[in-house]
Every structure is written in structure tokens, then in C-alpha cells.
GROMACS .gro file of C-alpha atoms in nm:
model
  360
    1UNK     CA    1   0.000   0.000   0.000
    2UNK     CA    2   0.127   0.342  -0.111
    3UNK     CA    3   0.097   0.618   0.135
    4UNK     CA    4   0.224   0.914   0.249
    5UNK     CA    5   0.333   0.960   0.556
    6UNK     CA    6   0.491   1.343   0.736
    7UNK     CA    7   0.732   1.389   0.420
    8UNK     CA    8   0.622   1.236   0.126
    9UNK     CA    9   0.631   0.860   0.050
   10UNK     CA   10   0.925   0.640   0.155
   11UNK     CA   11   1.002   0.294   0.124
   12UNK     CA   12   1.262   0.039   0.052
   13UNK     CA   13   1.399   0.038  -0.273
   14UNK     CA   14   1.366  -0.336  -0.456
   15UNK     CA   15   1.033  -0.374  -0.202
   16UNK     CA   16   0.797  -0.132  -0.281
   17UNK     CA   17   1.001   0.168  -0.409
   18UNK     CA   18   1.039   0.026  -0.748
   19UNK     CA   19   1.052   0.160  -1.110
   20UNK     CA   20   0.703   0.057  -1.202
   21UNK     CA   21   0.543   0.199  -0.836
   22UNK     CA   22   0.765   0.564  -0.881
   23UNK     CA   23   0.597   0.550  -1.227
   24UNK     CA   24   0.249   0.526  -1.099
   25UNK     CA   25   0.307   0.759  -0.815
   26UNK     CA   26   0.440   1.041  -1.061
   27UNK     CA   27   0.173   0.917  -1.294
   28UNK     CA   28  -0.079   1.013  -0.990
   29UNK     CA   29   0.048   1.343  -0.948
   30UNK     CA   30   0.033   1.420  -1.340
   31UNK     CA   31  -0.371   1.359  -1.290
   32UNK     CA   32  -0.428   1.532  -0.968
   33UNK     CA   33  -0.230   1.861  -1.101
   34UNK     CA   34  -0.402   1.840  -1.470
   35UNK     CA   35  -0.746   1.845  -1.294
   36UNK     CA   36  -0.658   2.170  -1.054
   37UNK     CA   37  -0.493   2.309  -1.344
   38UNK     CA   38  -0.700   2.260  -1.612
   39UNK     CA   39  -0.647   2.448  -1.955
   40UNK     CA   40  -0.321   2.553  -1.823
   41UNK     CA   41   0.072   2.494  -1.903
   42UNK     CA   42   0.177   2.288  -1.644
   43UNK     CA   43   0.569   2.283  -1.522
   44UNK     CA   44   0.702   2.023  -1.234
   45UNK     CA   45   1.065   2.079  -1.139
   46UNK     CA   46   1.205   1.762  -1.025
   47UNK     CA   47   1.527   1.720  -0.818
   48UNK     CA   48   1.701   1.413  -0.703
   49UNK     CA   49   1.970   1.357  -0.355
   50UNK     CA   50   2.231   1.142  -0.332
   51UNK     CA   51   2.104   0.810  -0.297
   52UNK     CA   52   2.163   0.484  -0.554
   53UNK     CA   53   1.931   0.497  -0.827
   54UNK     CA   54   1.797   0.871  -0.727
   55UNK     CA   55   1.878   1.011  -1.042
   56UNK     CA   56   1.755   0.748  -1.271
   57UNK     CA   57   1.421   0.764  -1.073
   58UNK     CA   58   1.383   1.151  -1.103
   59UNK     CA   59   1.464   1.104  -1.529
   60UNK     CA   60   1.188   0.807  -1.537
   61UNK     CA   61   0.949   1.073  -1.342
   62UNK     CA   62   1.093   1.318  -1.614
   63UNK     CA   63   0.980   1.093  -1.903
   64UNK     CA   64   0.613   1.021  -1.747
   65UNK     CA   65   0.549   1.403  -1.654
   66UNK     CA   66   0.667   1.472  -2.043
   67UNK     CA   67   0.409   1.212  -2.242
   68UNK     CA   68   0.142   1.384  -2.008
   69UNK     CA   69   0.280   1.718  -2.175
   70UNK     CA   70   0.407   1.853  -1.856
   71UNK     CA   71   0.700   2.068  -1.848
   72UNK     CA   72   1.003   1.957  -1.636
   73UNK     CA   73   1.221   2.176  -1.502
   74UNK     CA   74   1.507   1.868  -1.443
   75UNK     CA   75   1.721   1.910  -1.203
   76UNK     CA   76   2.163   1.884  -1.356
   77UNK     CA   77   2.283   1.790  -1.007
   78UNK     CA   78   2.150   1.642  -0.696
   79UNK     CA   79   2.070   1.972  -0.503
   80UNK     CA   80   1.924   2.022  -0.103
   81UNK     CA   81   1.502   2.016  -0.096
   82UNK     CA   82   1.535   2.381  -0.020
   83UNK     CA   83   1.700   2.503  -0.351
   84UNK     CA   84   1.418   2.277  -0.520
   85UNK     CA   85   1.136   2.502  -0.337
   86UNK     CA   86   1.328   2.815  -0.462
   87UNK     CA   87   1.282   2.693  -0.826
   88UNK     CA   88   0.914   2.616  -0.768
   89UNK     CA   89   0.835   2.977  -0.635
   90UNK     CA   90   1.060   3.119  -0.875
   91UNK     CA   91   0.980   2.946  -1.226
   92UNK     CA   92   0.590   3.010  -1.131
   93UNK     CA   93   0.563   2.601  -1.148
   94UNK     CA   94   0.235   2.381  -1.029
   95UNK     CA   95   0.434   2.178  -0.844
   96UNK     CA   96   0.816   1.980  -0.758
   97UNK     CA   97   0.891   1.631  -0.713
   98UNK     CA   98   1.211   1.531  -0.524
   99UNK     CA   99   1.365   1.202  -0.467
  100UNK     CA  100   1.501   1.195  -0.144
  101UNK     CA  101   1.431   0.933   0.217
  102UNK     CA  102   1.585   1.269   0.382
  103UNK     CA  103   1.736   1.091   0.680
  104UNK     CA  104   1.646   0.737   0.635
  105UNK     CA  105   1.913   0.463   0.607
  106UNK     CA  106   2.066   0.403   0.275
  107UNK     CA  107   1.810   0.113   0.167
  108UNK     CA  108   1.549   0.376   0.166
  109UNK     CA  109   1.418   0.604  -0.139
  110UNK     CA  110   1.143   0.857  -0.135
  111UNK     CA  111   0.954   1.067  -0.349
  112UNK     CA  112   0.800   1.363  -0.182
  113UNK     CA  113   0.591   1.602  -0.358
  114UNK     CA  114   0.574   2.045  -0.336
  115UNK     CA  115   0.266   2.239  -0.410
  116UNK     CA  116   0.243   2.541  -0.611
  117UNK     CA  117   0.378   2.784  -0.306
  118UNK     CA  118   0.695   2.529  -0.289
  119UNK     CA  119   0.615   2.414   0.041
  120UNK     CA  120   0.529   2.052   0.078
  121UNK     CA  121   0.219   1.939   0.046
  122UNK     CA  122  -0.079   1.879   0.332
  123UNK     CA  123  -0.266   1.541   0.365
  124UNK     CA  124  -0.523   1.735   0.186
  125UNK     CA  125  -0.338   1.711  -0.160
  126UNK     CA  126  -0.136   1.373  -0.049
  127UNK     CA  127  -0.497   1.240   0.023
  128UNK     CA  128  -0.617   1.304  -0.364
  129UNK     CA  129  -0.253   1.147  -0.535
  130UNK     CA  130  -0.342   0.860  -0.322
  131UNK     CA  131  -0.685   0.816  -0.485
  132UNK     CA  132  -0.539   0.868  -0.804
  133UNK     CA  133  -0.246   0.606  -0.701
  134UNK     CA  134  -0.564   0.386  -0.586
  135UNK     CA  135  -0.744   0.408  -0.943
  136UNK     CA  136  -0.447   0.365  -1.145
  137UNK     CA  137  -0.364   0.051  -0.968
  138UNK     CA  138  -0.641  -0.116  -1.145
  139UNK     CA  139  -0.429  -0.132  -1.480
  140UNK     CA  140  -0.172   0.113  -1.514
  141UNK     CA  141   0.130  -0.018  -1.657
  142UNK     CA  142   0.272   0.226  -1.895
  143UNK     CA  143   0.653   0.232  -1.963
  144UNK     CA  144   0.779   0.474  -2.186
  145UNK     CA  145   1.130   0.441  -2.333
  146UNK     CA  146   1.203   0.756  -2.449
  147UNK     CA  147   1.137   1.082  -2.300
  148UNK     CA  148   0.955   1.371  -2.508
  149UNK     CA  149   1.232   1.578  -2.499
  150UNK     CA  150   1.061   1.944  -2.623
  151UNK     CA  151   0.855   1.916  -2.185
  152UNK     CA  152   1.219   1.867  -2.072
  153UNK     CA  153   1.453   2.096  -1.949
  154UNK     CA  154   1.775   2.069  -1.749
  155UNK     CA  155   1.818   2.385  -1.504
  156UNK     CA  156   2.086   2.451  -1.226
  157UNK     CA  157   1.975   2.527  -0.902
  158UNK     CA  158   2.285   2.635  -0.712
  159UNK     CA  159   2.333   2.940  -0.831
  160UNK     CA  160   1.961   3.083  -0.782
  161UNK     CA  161   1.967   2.919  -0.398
  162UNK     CA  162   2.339   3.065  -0.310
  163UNK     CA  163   2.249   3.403  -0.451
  164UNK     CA  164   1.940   3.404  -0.223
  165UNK     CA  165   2.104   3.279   0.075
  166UNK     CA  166   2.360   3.557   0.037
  167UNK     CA  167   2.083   3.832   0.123
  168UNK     CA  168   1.947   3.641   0.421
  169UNK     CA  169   2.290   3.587   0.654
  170UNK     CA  170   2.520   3.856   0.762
  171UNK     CA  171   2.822   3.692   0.622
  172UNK     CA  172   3.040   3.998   0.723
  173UNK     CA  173   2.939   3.993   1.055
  174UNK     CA  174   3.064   3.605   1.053
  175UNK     CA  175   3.366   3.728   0.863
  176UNK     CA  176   3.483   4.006   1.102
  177UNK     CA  177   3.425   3.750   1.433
  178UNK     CA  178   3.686   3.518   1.233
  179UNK     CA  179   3.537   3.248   1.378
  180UNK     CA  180   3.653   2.891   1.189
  181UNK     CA  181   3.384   2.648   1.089
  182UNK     CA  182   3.403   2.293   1.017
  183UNK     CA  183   3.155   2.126   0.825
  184UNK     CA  184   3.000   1.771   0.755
  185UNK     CA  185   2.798   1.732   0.453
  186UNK     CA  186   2.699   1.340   0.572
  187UNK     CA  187   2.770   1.265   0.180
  188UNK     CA  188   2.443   1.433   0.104
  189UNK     CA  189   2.322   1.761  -0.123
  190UNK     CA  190   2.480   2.017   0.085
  191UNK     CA  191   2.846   1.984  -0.108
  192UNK     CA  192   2.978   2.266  -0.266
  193UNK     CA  193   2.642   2.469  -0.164
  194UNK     CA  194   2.729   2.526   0.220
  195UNK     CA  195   3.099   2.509   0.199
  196UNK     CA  196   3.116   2.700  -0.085
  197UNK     CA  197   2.918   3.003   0.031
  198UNK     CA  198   3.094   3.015   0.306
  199UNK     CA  199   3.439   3.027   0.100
  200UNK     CA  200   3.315   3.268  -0.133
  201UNK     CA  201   3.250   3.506   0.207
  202UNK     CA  202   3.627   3.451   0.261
  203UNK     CA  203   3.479   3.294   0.650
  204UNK     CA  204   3.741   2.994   0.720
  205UNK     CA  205   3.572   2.622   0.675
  206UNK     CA  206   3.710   2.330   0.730
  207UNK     CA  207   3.517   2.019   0.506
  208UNK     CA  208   3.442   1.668   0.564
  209UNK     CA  209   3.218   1.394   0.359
  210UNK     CA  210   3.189   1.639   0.074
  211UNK     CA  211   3.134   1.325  -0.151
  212UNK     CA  212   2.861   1.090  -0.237
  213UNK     CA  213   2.847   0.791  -0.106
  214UNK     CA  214   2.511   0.591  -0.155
  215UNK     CA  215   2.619   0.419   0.138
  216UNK     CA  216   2.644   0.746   0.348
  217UNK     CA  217   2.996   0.617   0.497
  218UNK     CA  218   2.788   0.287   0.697
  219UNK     CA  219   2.497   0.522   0.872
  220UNK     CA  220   2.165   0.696   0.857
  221UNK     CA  221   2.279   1.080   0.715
  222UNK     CA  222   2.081   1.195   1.022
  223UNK     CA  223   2.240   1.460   1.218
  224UNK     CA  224   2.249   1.277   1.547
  225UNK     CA  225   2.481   1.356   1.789
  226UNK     CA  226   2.579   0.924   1.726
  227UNK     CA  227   2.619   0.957   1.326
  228UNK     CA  228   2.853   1.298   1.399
  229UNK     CA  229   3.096   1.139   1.641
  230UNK     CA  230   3.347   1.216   1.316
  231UNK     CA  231   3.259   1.594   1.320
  232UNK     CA  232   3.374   1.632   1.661
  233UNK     CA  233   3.621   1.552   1.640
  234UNK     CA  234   3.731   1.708   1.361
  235UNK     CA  235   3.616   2.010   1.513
  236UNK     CA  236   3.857   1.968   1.812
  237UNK     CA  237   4.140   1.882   1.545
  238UNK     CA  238   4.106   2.167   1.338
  239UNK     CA  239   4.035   2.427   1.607
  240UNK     CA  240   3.717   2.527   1.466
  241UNK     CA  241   3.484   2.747   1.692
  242UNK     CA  242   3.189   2.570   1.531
  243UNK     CA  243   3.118   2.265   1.358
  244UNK     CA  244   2.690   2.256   1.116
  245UNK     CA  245   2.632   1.916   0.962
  246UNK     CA  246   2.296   1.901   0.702
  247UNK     CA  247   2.109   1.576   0.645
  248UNK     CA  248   2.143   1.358   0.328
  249UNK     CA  249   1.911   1.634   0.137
  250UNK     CA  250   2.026   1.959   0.320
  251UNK     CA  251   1.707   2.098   0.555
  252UNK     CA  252   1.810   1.918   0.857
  253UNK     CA  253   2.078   2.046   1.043
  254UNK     CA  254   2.304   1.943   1.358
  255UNK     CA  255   2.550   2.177   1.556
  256UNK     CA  256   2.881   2.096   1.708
  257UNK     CA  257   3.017   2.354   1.961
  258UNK     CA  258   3.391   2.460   1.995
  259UNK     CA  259   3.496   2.178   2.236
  260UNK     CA  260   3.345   1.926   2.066
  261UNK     CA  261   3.015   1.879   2.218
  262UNK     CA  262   2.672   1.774   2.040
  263UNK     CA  263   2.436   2.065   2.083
  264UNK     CA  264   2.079   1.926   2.096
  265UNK     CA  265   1.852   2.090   1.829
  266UNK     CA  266   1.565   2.176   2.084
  267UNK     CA  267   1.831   2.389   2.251
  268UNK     CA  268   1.994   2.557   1.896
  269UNK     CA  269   1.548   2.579   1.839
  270UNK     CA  270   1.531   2.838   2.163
  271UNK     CA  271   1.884   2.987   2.079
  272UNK     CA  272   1.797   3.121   1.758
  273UNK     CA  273   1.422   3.241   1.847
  274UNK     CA  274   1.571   3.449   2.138
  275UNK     CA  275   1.824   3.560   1.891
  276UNK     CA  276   1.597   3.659   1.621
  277UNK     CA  277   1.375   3.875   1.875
  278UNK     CA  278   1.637   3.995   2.076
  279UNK     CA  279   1.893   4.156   1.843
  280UNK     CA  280   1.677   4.142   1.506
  281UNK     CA  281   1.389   4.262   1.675
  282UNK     CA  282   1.150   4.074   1.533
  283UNK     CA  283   0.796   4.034   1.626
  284UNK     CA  284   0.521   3.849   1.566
  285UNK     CA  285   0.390   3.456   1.582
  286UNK     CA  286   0.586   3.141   1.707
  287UNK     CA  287   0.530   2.792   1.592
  288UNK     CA  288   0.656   2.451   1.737
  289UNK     CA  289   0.550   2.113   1.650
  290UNK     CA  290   0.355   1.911   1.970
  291UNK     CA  291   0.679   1.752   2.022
  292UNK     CA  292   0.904   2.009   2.025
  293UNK     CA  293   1.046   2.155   2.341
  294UNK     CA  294   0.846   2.408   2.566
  295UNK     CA  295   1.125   2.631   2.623
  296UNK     CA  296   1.011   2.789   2.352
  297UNK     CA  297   0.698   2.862   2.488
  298UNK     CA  298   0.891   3.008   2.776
  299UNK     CA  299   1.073   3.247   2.559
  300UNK     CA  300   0.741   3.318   2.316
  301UNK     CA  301   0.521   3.411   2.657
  302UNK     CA  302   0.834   3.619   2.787
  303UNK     CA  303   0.814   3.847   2.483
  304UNK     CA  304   0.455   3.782   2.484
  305UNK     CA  305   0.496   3.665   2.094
  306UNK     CA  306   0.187   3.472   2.011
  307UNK     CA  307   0.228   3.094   2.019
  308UNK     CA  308   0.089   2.774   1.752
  309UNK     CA  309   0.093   2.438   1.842
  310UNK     CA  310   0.106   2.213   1.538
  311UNK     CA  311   0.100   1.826   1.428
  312UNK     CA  312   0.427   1.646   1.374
  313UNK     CA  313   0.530   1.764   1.020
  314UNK     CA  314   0.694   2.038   0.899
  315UNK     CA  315   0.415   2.128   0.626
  316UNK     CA  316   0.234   2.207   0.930
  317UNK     CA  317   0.440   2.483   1.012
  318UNK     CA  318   0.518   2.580   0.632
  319UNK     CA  319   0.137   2.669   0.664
  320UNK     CA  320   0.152   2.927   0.929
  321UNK     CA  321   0.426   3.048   0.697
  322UNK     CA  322   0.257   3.082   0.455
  323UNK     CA  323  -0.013   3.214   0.598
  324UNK     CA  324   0.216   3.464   0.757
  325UNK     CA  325   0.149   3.456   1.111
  326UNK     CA  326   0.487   3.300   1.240
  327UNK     CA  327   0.833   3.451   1.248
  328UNK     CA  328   0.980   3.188   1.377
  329UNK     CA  329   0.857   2.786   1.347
  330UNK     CA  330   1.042   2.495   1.463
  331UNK     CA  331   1.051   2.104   1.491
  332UNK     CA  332   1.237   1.898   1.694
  333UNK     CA  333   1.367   1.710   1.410
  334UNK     CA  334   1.622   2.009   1.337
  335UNK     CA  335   1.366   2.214   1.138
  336UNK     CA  336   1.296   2.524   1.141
  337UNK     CA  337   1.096   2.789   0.958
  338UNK     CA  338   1.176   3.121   0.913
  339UNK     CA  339   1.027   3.438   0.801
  340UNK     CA  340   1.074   3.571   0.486
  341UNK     CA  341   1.273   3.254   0.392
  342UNK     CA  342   1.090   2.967   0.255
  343UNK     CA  343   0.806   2.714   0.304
  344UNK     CA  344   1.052   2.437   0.327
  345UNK     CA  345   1.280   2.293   0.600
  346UNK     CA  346   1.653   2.458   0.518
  347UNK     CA  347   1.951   2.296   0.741
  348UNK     CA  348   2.224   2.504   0.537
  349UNK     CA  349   2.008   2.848   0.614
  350UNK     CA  350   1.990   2.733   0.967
  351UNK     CA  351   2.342   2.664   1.042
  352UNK     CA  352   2.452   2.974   0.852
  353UNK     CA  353   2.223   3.154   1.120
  354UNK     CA  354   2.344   2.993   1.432
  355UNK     CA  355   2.740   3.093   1.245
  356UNK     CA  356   2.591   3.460   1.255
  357UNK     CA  357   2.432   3.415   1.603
  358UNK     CA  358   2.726   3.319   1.778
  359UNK     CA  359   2.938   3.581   1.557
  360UNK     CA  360   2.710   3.829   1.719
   0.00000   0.00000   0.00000
């Protein structure tokens, strides 16, 4: 049985996530979006991580969405779920498809599906690709071999995502603290997005696991404090006042202070809300997931900053976003959500903030 579950659909790959059941699920999609679009162009982008086979599923979902005459905006790297939300919002598309099991161990694949705003979608859209997925299961079985090449197109997505991030962090704040920062990429989408923003802002980084590995070097690529035993110490090592990690696609993060000591996320959570009131003077709403800590309720009612309680899921909080009433959202699961960013979890944007917090 198909479902989604918090993030999209996940299973094991050679079990259920197979060739045939990623072609039905895109298949699914292409109906639900042709019947709330109708009469209109339609354009998925679809983006990939760094897991076996991830690629070759996102160009089979390429060559379905193109014989329904959808345009696909296809992803020329694997690439973090964040910069994939930046291309939906920017490009004006219906919709994005990404391969990723985020944090899952390596057996795992996913497919995980962004609405129109780029944030991920509610069980209210999930709910309607399942009764497509549902119908189709009757007899689908359709297999094309070649792509229709004129609905695809191949698009970069660093560049867009880097140029954005760029306006959001005060790199020269980070700069002039000369702090030194050492981070773990967990083999994932992050390479040569979070180190390399940080070298291009002249701020001293230190990299490990910028590589892929389908594998993910033997472990989940969960930012645990167990799966980043490496990272500290390598921080320690290099005498770096910081060490970020990001999950295997990028919008989970995990923080290492300057002695080598696994800072929890609840606590980096609290950190950066007081830190985003407190010297950016923000105001307005504050999210946190039901099992999230209540410190930040402490710190909401002590700036008397309205306060949502929300559902496990980040979507949950990406509709508060969106909805603007939050500043400030987070998850316990190293998400967070932050205004005038994006609808989508973002573990390079969060690191880069605690960087400028503790540069502050």
C-alpha cells in the first residue's frame, strides 16, 4: 500500500520503491495537477539527492510528466530540498517532485511532492494522489522508453539558492568575528552549496564527507549527535569554533560547539528564536510542532509573541508560513521555519544563522 506519511512517500527500494510503483506515483500526481490546473501549461521541477538509483528515478518521473505534456524543469545535479522550493516559487511552477528518504538509512528512497507555493504538500493534496495512485492501480502499466524531450529541461539550481542565501545571513558579521567552521555534509546535497558560500564570504571552513556515497559512509545521514561522532572531532582537530552538519538532502541540520560537544537541536530551536527577537527585533507569531520543546513557549510568553501548536510535520508549520502569522517555526527534528525565507525545512540556512548568532 502506497501512502504518504509526514514527508512524502518512503520505502525500501527493490520492495515497494520500485521503477514501475515511482511511475504510478508520478503518474498520480500528473492527474491530480491536470485536474486543478485545467487548460493551463503545467511545469514540475524535479530534483534528485544522493542516494543509488535517485537520479535514474527523477529522469523516469521526467519521461512520465513529459508524455502527459508537462514541463520539467530537471534538475543537472542532486541539489538540497530547499534550492528545489526556490525553483518552484521562482519558475511560477504547479508543483516539484524530489527524490530523497531525507534521513532514512541508505536502503530507503522517497519521493516527496511540493505544491504550487513550494512548500510541501498537506494530507489534503497527499490524500487526492493517493486516490489517483488507488485508481491507477487497477491497470496502469505504462513504460515509456524515451522521454519527449521538447517538456524537458535541465536547469541549475545552485546558483539561484546561493544568490538568495547571500541576502538572508550577515556573512560579514561572521567574517569580522573570524570564527573557523568545520563542516559535515553526511555525503548528502549540501556539497559545494554550504561550503562553498561560506568560501566565497572569505569565512574559514574546514570540510568533511563532501562526496557521495550511496552508502552514506555505513549510517543513517541523520544529524544525530551518534552519526557525527566524526565531526567532533574534527572540530577539536582543526580548532574550529563551530562545527553545522545538514542531512542527506540539506534541511536538517546538527550543531557541534567549539569543544566538541553535540548541541541538541531543541536547545539551537530556543537559541535562535531568542536571537531573532532579541537583536533582530522581530515580532510576531511562534510555531513549534507538539513535540518540540516548551522552552520555547517560555521564551514566546516572555516576549509575549503569540504561540501555535502544530501536528508532527513540517508542512504544518510551512502553513503558518505561509499564511504569515509565524516569524519563527520549529521542529524537533532540526527544522525550522523562518520568516521571509521559505516554506521548506533549510539545514544550510539554519546553520549559517546559528554561524551569525554566535558571531554576534
Amino acid at each position: 500500500m502506497i501512502k504518504f506519511g509526514t514527508s512524502g512517500w518512503r520505502a525500501v527500494m527493490g520492495e515497494e520503491f520500485t521503477f514501475q510503483n515511482v511511475r504510478l506515483v508520478v503518474q498520480a500526481t500528473a492527474n491530480y495537477l491536470k485536474k486543478k490546473f485545467p487548460g493551463t501549461r503545467i511545469a514540475v521541477v524535479v530534483n534528485y539527492d544522493t542516494r543509488f538509483l535517485s537520479e535514474r528515478f527523477a529522469f523516469e518521473a521526467a519521461k512520465v510528466l513529459s508524455h502527459n505534456k508537462i514541463h520539467v524543469f530537471l534538475t543537472d545535479r542532486d541539489a538540497p530540498s530547499q534550492a528545489q522550493a526556490y525553483q518552484v516559487i521562482k519558475r511560477k511552477a504547479q508543483g516539484g517532485i524530489n527524490f530523497t528518504a531525507s534521513f532514512n538509512p541508505p536502503e530507503y528512497n522517497g519521493l516527496k511532492f511540493n505544491t504550487e507555493t513550494g512548500a510541501p504538500a498537506l494530507p489534503e493534496v497527499t490524500d487526492k494522489i493517493e486516490e489517483e495512485i488507488r485508481f491507477l492501480q487497477k491497470e496502469y502499466s505504462f513504460c515509456p522508453f524515451y522521454p519527449k524531450n521538447e517538456f524537458i529541461e535541465k536547469i541549475d539550481l545552485q546558483a539561484d539558492y546561493l544568490a538568495f542565501i547571500q541576502k538572508k545571513v550577515d556573512f560579514d558579521l561572521i567574517r569580522k568575528s573570524k570564527i573557523k567552521i568545520a563542516v559535515d555534509m553526511l555525503y548528502g546535497t549540501s556539497r559545494e552549496y554550504l561550503d562553498e558560500i561560506l568560501e566565497e564570504n572569505e569565512i574559514p571552513v574546514e570540510g568533511l564527507h563532501a562526496y557521495i556515497d550511496p552508502y552514506f559512509g555505513g549510517i543513517s545521514p541523520s544529524c544525530s549527535e551518534e552519526n557525527l561522532g566524526e565531526l567532533k572531532k574534527f572540530v577539536k582537530a582543526k580548532k574550529c569554533h563551530l562545527g553545522i552538519a545538514t542531512d542527506g538532502d540539506g534541511d536538517r541540520f546538527g550543531v557541534v560547539d567549539e569543544k566538541g560537544r553535540f548541541v541538541i537541536q531543541n536547545l539551537i530551536l530556543s537559541l535562535l528564536l531568542d536571537y531573532v527577537v532579541t537583536k533582530k527585533n522581530w515580532r510576531g507569531g511562534v510555531a513549534r510542532s507538539v513535540a518540540t520543546t516548551h522552552l520555547v513557549d517560555r521564551i514566546a510568553r516572555k516576549y509575549n509573541l503569540p504561540l501555535y501548536k502544530t501536528p508532527v510535520g513540517f508542512k504544518f508549520l510551512s502553513e503558518l508560513f505561509l499564511q504569515k502569522k509565524i516569524i519563527f517555526g520549529g521542529e524537533e527534528s532540526a527544522c525550522i521555519a523562518i520568516k521571509d525565507h521559505l516554506p521548506e525545512k533549510d539545514g544550510i540556512f539554519a546553520g549559517l544563522l546559528v554561524a551569525e548568532m554566535i558571531a554576534a
